[in-house]
């Protein structure tokens, strides 16, 4: 067993003042899995507690839409519309927009996590816009059909 640093201001390991002998791990991760024991030291000597085994199970949930984009948006020629898509999961998915079958609208280096709003100014033609939410656990899509009314 290795000692853990509980005094650094950036540590995730906290020894609780209100509960002597209690170690709190903030935002536990898989790497925290292992045996832990308490060591008490004073001028008389050192004593060790029985070890406790910590098993960390990471919650894994594939992407799902918490707020899917609308199925259809009707706009007048030259109008603007904003399409918002919100997805959740664990890990949180990246969310991007695509026009038609292949035109990517969200730069790969600026993929937002969880939510993405597509701003469409001065719309001139009807088209399908697809929200894509992706993580290591899967990919989901939802399409909005933007229809231009010419009246």
Phi, psi and omega in degrees: 000143181253148177290150176247149182272115179252004184255343180292139179294343181259008183283154175263359183256120184235129172268119186286124176289327183280348180222085184307137179083007181257129176254127177250130176253116182276132179052062183301149181230167179303326182292349177279352179302134176154189180266137178233143174217154180262135178243123178250130181230139171209190184293340181276330181160199183233141177225147182240140175280169169293148181283153175243138179264126177252125175245124181253120177253119181279131179287127180236121181226126179295160181301144172210150181279126172268328171225095179286157176291159179295152179291332182211145174225121179259128181227157175275154179307127179089351178286171176244157175211146174247130178247124181246140181225129179234129180231150179232168178164178177219106008289159179298138182277154168281146182234128179222168179241148179224141175257130182065212184275335190218350185279105180286132182252348180249121179300137182301329182276359180229037181289119177285156179256125173088320185217142177212129176249124179264122179260120181244099179272154171046061184289130183245343183213154175287145179197163174261134178238127185246128173271129181240123176247128186220141171217183178296345183261001176151175180228134175232156181222149173216133186249138173250129176265112177269118183248126178269128176263129185261031179245000000 
